[in-house]
Coordinates of C-alpha atoms in Angstrom, one line a residue:
M12 CA 17.5 26.2 -5.3
A13 CA 17.9 22.5 -6.0
R14 CA 17.8 21.8 -2.2
E15 CA 14.6 23.8 -1.8
D16 CA 12.9 21.8 -4.6
A17 CA 14.1 18.5 -3.0
V18 CA 12.7 19.6 0.4
R19 CA 9.4 20.6 -1.2
C20 CA 9.2 17.2 -2.9
L21 CA 9.9 15.4 0.4
R22 CA 7.2 17.3 2.2
C23 CA 4.6 16.4 -0.5
L24 CA 5.5 12.7 -0.2
L25 CA 5.2 12.8 3.6
Y26 CA 1.8 14.5 3.3
A27 CA 0.6 11.7 1.1
L28 CA 2.0 9.0 3.3
N29 CA 0.4 10.5 6.5
L30 CA -2.9 10.6 4.7
L31 CA -2.4 7.0 3.7
F32 CA -1.7 6.1 7.3
W33 CA -5.0 7.7 8.4
L34 CA -7.0 5.8 5.7
M35 CA -5.3 2.4 6.3
S36 CA -5.5 2.6 10.0
A37 CA -9.2 3.5 9.9
C38 CA -9.8 0.6 7.5
V39 CA -8.0 -1.8 9.8
L40 CA -10.1 -0.7 12.8
G41 CA -13.3 -1.0 10.8
V42 CA -12.6 -4.5 9.3
A43 CA -11.3 -5.7 12.7
A44 CA -14.5 -4.6 14.4
W45 CA -16.5 -6.3 11.6
I46 CA -14.7 -9.6 12.1
R47 CA -14.8 -9.4 15.8
D48 CA -18.5 -10.0 16.0
S49 CA -18.3 -13.2 13.9
L50 CA -15.2 -14.3 15.8
N51 CA -17.0 -14.0 19.1
T52 CA -19.8 -16.1 17.8
V53 CA -17.4 -18.8 16.5
L54 CA -15.5 -18.8 19.8
T55 CA -18.7 -19.3 21.8
L56 CA -19.8 -22.3 19.7
T57 CA -16.3 -23.9 19.6
A58 CA -15.5 -23.4 23.3
H59 CA -13.2 -26.0 24.8
T60 CA -12.5 -27.6 21.4
R61 CA -9.6 -27.7 19.0
L62 CA -11.6 -25.4 16.7
E63 CA -11.4 -22.7 19.4
E64 CA -7.6 -22.9 19.5
A65 CA -7.4 -22.8 15.7
A66 CA -9.7 -19.7 15.6
V67 CA -7.6 -17.9 18.2
L68 CA -4.4 -18.6 16.3
T69 CA -5.8 -17.5 13.0
Y70 CA -7.4 -14.2 14.1
S71 CA -5.4 -13.1 17.1
P72 CA -3.0 -11.1 14.8
A73 CA -6.0 -9.3 13.2
V74 CA -8.1 -8.5 16.3
H75 CA -5.4 -8.5 19.0
P76 CA -5.7 -5.5 21.4
V77 CA -2.0 -4.7 20.7
I78 CA -2.8 -4.3 17.0
I79 CA -5.9 -2.2 17.6
A80 CA -3.9 0.1 20.0
V81 CA -1.1 0.4 17.4
C82 CA -3.5 1.5 14.7
C83 CA -5.0 4.1 17.1
F84 CA -1.6 5.3 18.0
L85 CA -0.5 5.4 14.4
I86 CA -3.4 7.9 13.6
I87 CA -2.0 10.3 16.3
V88 CA 1.6 9.8 15.1
A89 CA 0.5 10.6 11.5
M90 CA -1.0 13.9 12.8
V91 CA 2.2 14.8 14.5
G92 CA 4.2 14.0 11.4
Y93 CA 1.8 16.1 9.3
C94 CA 2.3 19.1 11.7
G95 CA 6.1 18.6 11.8
T96 CA 6.3 18.4 8.0
L97 CA 4.1 21.5 7.6
K98 CA 6.2 23.6 10.0
C99 CA 9.5 22.0 9.2
N100 CA 10.1 21.4 12.9
L101 CA 13.1 19.2 13.6
L102 CA 11.9 18.2 17.0
L103 CA 8.4 17.0 15.8
L104 CA 10.0 15.2 12.8
S105 CA 12.5 13.5 15.1
W106 CA 9.7 12.3 17.4
Y107 CA 7.7 11.2 14.3
F108 CA 10.6 9.1 13.1
G109 CA 11.1 7.5 16.5
S110 CA 7.4 6.7 16.9
L111 CA 7.3 5.1 13.5
L112 CA 10.3 3.0 14.4
V113 CA 8.7 1.8 17.7
I114 CA 5.4 1.0 16.0
F115 CA 7.1 -1.0 13.2
C116 CA 9.1 -3.0 15.8
V117 CA 5.9 -3.8 17.7
E118 CA 4.1 -4.9 14.5
L119 CA 7.0 -7.0 13.4
A120 CA 7.3 -8.7 16.9
S121 CA 3.5 -9.4 17.0
A122 CA 3.5 -10.9 13.5
V123 CA 6.4 -13.2 14.3
W124 CA 5.0 -14.1 17.7
T125 CA 1.5 -15.0 16.4
Y126 CA 2.6 -16.6 13.1
E127 CA 1.5 -20.2 13.4
E128 CA -0.6 -22.3 11.1
P129 CA -3.7 -23.6 12.9
S130 CA -3.8 -27.4 13.0
V131 CA -7.5 -28.2 12.4
Q132 CA -9.1 -31.0 10.4
R133 CA -12.6 -31.6 9.2
S134 CA -13.1 -34.4 11.7
D135 CA -12.8 -31.8 14.5
M136 CA -16.2 -30.4 13.4
I137 CA -18.0 -33.3 15.0
S138 CA -17.0 -31.9 18.4
L139 CA -19.5 -29.1 17.8
K140 CA -22.4 -31.5 18.4
S141 CA -21.5 -31.5 22.1
R142 CA -22.8 -27.9 22.2
M143 CA -26.2 -28.7 20.8
P144 CA -28.0 -30.5 23.7
N145 CA -27.9 -27.3 25.8
Y146 CA -29.9 -25.4 23.1
G147 CA -33.1 -23.9 24.4
L148 CA -32.4 -24.5 28.1
Q149 CA -33.1 -21.6 30.5
R150 CA -29.6 -21.2 31.8
Y151 CA -28.1 -21.5 28.3
Q152 CA -29.9 -18.6 26.7
W153 CA -26.6 -17.1 25.6
L154 CA -25.8 -20.3 23.7
T155 CA -29.3 -20.4 22.1
H156 CA -28.9 -16.9 20.9
T157 CA -25.4 -17.7 19.5
W158 CA -26.7 -20.7 17.6
N159 CA -29.6 -18.7 16.1
S160 CA -27.3 -15.8 15.2
F161 CA -24.7 -18.0 13.5
Q162 CA -27.3 -20.0 11.5
T163 CA -29.0 -16.9 10.3
E164 CA -25.8 -15.0 9.4
F165 CA -24.0 -18.0 7.7
K166 CA -27.2 -19.6 6.3
C167 CA -26.5 -23.0 7.7
C168 CA -28.3 -25.6 9.9
G169 CA -26.9 -28.1 12.4
V170 CA -23.3 -29.3 12.2
I171 CA -23.3 -31.5 9.2
Y172 CA -27.0 -31.5 8.3
F173 CA -30.2 -30.2 9.9
T174 CA -31.0 -33.7 11.1
D175 CA -28.3 -33.2 13.8
W176 CA -30.8 -31.2 15.8
L177 CA -33.2 -34.2 15.8
E178 CA -30.4 -36.5 16.9
M179 CA -28.7 -34.5 19.6
T180 CA -31.7 -32.9 21.2
E181 CA -35.3 -33.8 22.0
M182 CA -36.6 -31.4 19.3
E183 CA -39.0 -32.7 16.7
W184 CA -37.9 -30.2 14.1
P185 CA -34.9 -27.7 13.7
P186 CA -34.9 -24.2 15.1
D187 CA -36.6 -21.4 13.1
S188 CA -33.2 -19.9 12.5
C189 CA -32.6 -22.7 10.0
C190 CA -35.3 -21.4 7.6
S191 CA -34.3 -19.4 4.6
N192 CA -37.4 -17.3 5.0
Q193 CA -37.9 -17.0 8.8
Y194 CA -41.2 -16.6 10.5
P195 CA -42.6 -18.2 13.7
G196 CA -43.2 -21.9 13.0
C197 CA -41.4 -21.9 9.7
A198 CA -39.1 -24.9 10.6
R199 CA -42.1 -27.0 11.6
H200 CA -43.9 -26.2 8.4
A201 CA -40.7 -26.9 6.3
H202 CA -40.1 -30.2 8.2
Y203 CA -43.5 -31.6 7.4
H204 CA -44.0 -30.0 3.9
D205 CA -41.0 -28.7 2.1
L206 CA -37.4 -29.4 3.4
S207 CA -36.0 -27.1 0.7
D208 CA -37.1 -24.2 2.9
L209 CA -34.3 -25.2 5.4
H210 CA -30.7 -24.4 4.9
Q211 CA -29.1 -27.5 3.4
E212 CA -25.5 -26.9 4.4
G213 CA -24.3 -27.6 7.9
C214 CA -22.6 -25.0 10.2
G215 CA -19.5 -27.2 10.6
P216 CA -18.0 -26.6 7.2
K217 CA -18.9 -22.9 7.6
I218 CA -16.9 -22.7 10.8
Y219 CA -14.1 -24.6 9.2
S220 CA -13.9 -22.2 6.3
F221 CA -14.0 -19.3 8.7
I222 CA -11.1 -20.6 10.7
R223 CA -9.0 -21.3 7.6
G224 CA -9.5 -17.6 6.6
T225 CA -12.0 -15.2 5.2
K226 CA -11.9 -12.4 2.7
Q227 CA -11.9 -9.9 5.5
L228 CA -8.9 -11.6 7.1
Q229 CA -7.1 -11.4 3.7
V230 CA -7.9 -7.7 3.5
L231 CA -6.5 -7.2 7.0
R232 CA -3.3 -9.1 6.1
F233 CA -2.9 -7.0 3.0
L234 CA -3.4 -3.8 5.0
G235 CA -0.9 -4.9 7.6
V236 CA 1.8 -5.5 5.0
S237 CA 1.0 -2.2 3.2
I238 CA 1.2 -0.2 6.5
G239 CA 4.6 -1.8 7.2
V240 CA 6.0 -0.9 3.8
A241 CA 4.6 2.6 4.0
Q242 CA 6.2 3.0 7.4
I243 CA 9.6 2.0 6.1
L244 CA 9.3 4.5 3.2
A245 CA 8.1 7.2 5.6
M246 CA 11.0 6.7 7.9
A247 CA 13.5 6.9 5.0
L248 CA 11.8 10.1 3.7
T249 CA 11.8 11.6 7.3
L250 CA 15.5 11.0 7.7
T251 CA 16.2 12.6 4.4
L252 CA 14.1 15.6 5.2
L253 CA 15.7 16.0 8.6
W254 CA 19.2 16.0 7.0
A255 CA 18.1 18.5 4.4
L256 CA 16.6 20.9 7.0
Y257 CA 19.5 20.6 9.3
Y258 CA 22.0 21.2 6.5
G259 CA 19.9 24.2 5.3
R260 CA 20.0 25.8 8.7
K261 CA 23.7 25.1 9.3
S262 CA 24.9 26.5 5.9
P263 CA 24.2 30.2 6.7
H264 CA 26.2 29.9 9.9
L265 CA 29.1 28.4 8.1
D266 CA 29.0 31.1 5.5
S267 CA 29.1 33.8 8.1
T268 CA 32.2 32.4 9.7
T269 CA 34.1 32.1 6.4
P270 CA 36.9 34.6 6.3
M271 CA 36.3 37.3 3.6
A272 CA 38.7 37.9 0.8
P273 CA 40.8 41.1 1.1
D274 CA 39.5 44.1 -0.8
D275 CA 41.9 45.6 -3.3
S276 CA 40.5 49.0 -2.8
A277 CA 41.3 49.0 1.0
P278 CA 44.5 50.7 2.1
V279 CA 47.4 48.4 2.7
T280 CA 49.5 49.0 5.8
V281 CA 53.0 47.8 5.7
T282 CA 54.7 47.3 9.1
H283 CA 58.0 45.7 8.2
G284 CA 61.0 46.1 5.9
P285 CA 62.5 49.1 4.1
S286 CA 59.3 49.9 2.3
A287 CA 57.7 50.5 5.7
E288 CA 60.5 53.0 6.6
A289 CA 60.1 54.8 3.2
L290 CA 56.4 55.0 3.7
K291 CA 56.9 56.5 7.2
S292 CA 59.4 59.0 6.0
G293 CA 57.1 59.9 3.1
C294 CA 54.2 60.4 5.4
S295 CA 56.3 62.6 7.7
R296 CA 57.6 64.7 4.8
A297 CA 54.1 65.1 3.5
N298 CA 52.9 66.2 6.9
K299 CA 55.7 68.9 7.1
D300 CA 54.8 70.2 3.6
C301 CA 51.1 70.4 4.6
A302 CA 52.1 72.3 7.8
N303 CA 54.2 74.8 5.7
M304 CA 51.4 75.4 3.3
A305 CA 49.0 76.0 6.2
A306 CA 51.5 78.5 7.7
A307 CA 51.9 80.3 4.4
S308 CA 48.2 80.7 3.9
K309 CA 47.7 82.3 7.3
P310 CA 49.1 85.9 6.3
H311 CA 46.9 86.0 3.3
E312 CA 43.9 85.2 5.5
H313 CA 44.9 88.0 8.0
Q314 CA 45.3 90.5 5.1
F315 CA 41.9 89.5 3.7
E316 CA 40.3 90.1 7.1
M317 CA 41.9 93.5 7.5
E318 CA 40.8 94.6 4.0
R319 CA 37.3 93.5 4.8
L320 CA 37.2 95.4 8.1
S321 CA 38.5 98.6 6.4

């Protein structure tokens, strides 16, 4: 009875952990997809600079294809674990344990391999100015779109200040994406009338803060550590459940092969010693008496038959 209660408790815990795997894996995929758009924009603006290397080192553990594939595979493994726990199937549970162990080793290896602090300084932000002269050119439309998207999303203008656009390009005023309230010609109107309508902070410090880490990145790191701890707990519970189920199936077999105790009511046969000879002689004497009694009863039976016939 105690073993059944323990198995039931283990199954409930595994149900909860598998549900937790689904939720955390979905959260990791969602946050990684959210960060990936901003990361692609940053990598485009910081191409061929030290900022690009620092961004790759910082975010590769979060948006690396291996991590994305691991999270997708973990969702499938959690489904298999749920089915194995529901049916108490030893084969599915064994496959579930092995898959969790492989996923945990891959996650640990990826974390160790990609763990490196990015070496970036504020002075490296000046290198972003080299990307500004190509703004607005026909063959660099992708760069123009990237600058506009980044300045709109992060609410910044230029690298250090909006005057960088006037220094590094032939433009007379900043792009319209620098306006806090965007409309066609807003930057020209703000440049000549009210500079407060332009974003006052440069994009360089924004990129530097992004590379050093964002709230989304911290959430991903927390989810990664939580998934690792949950996997260790799930593997321990799965091993315990496997042992309990295997022991529960093996016990009836052992009980059936256990020799039964002799029954006191069963006749005892003695085959050796004087008592055996006495028992045999007693049995033969009893057989002779039974034969004599049967012979004596036969005349009475014939007499009864004759009287009946008469």
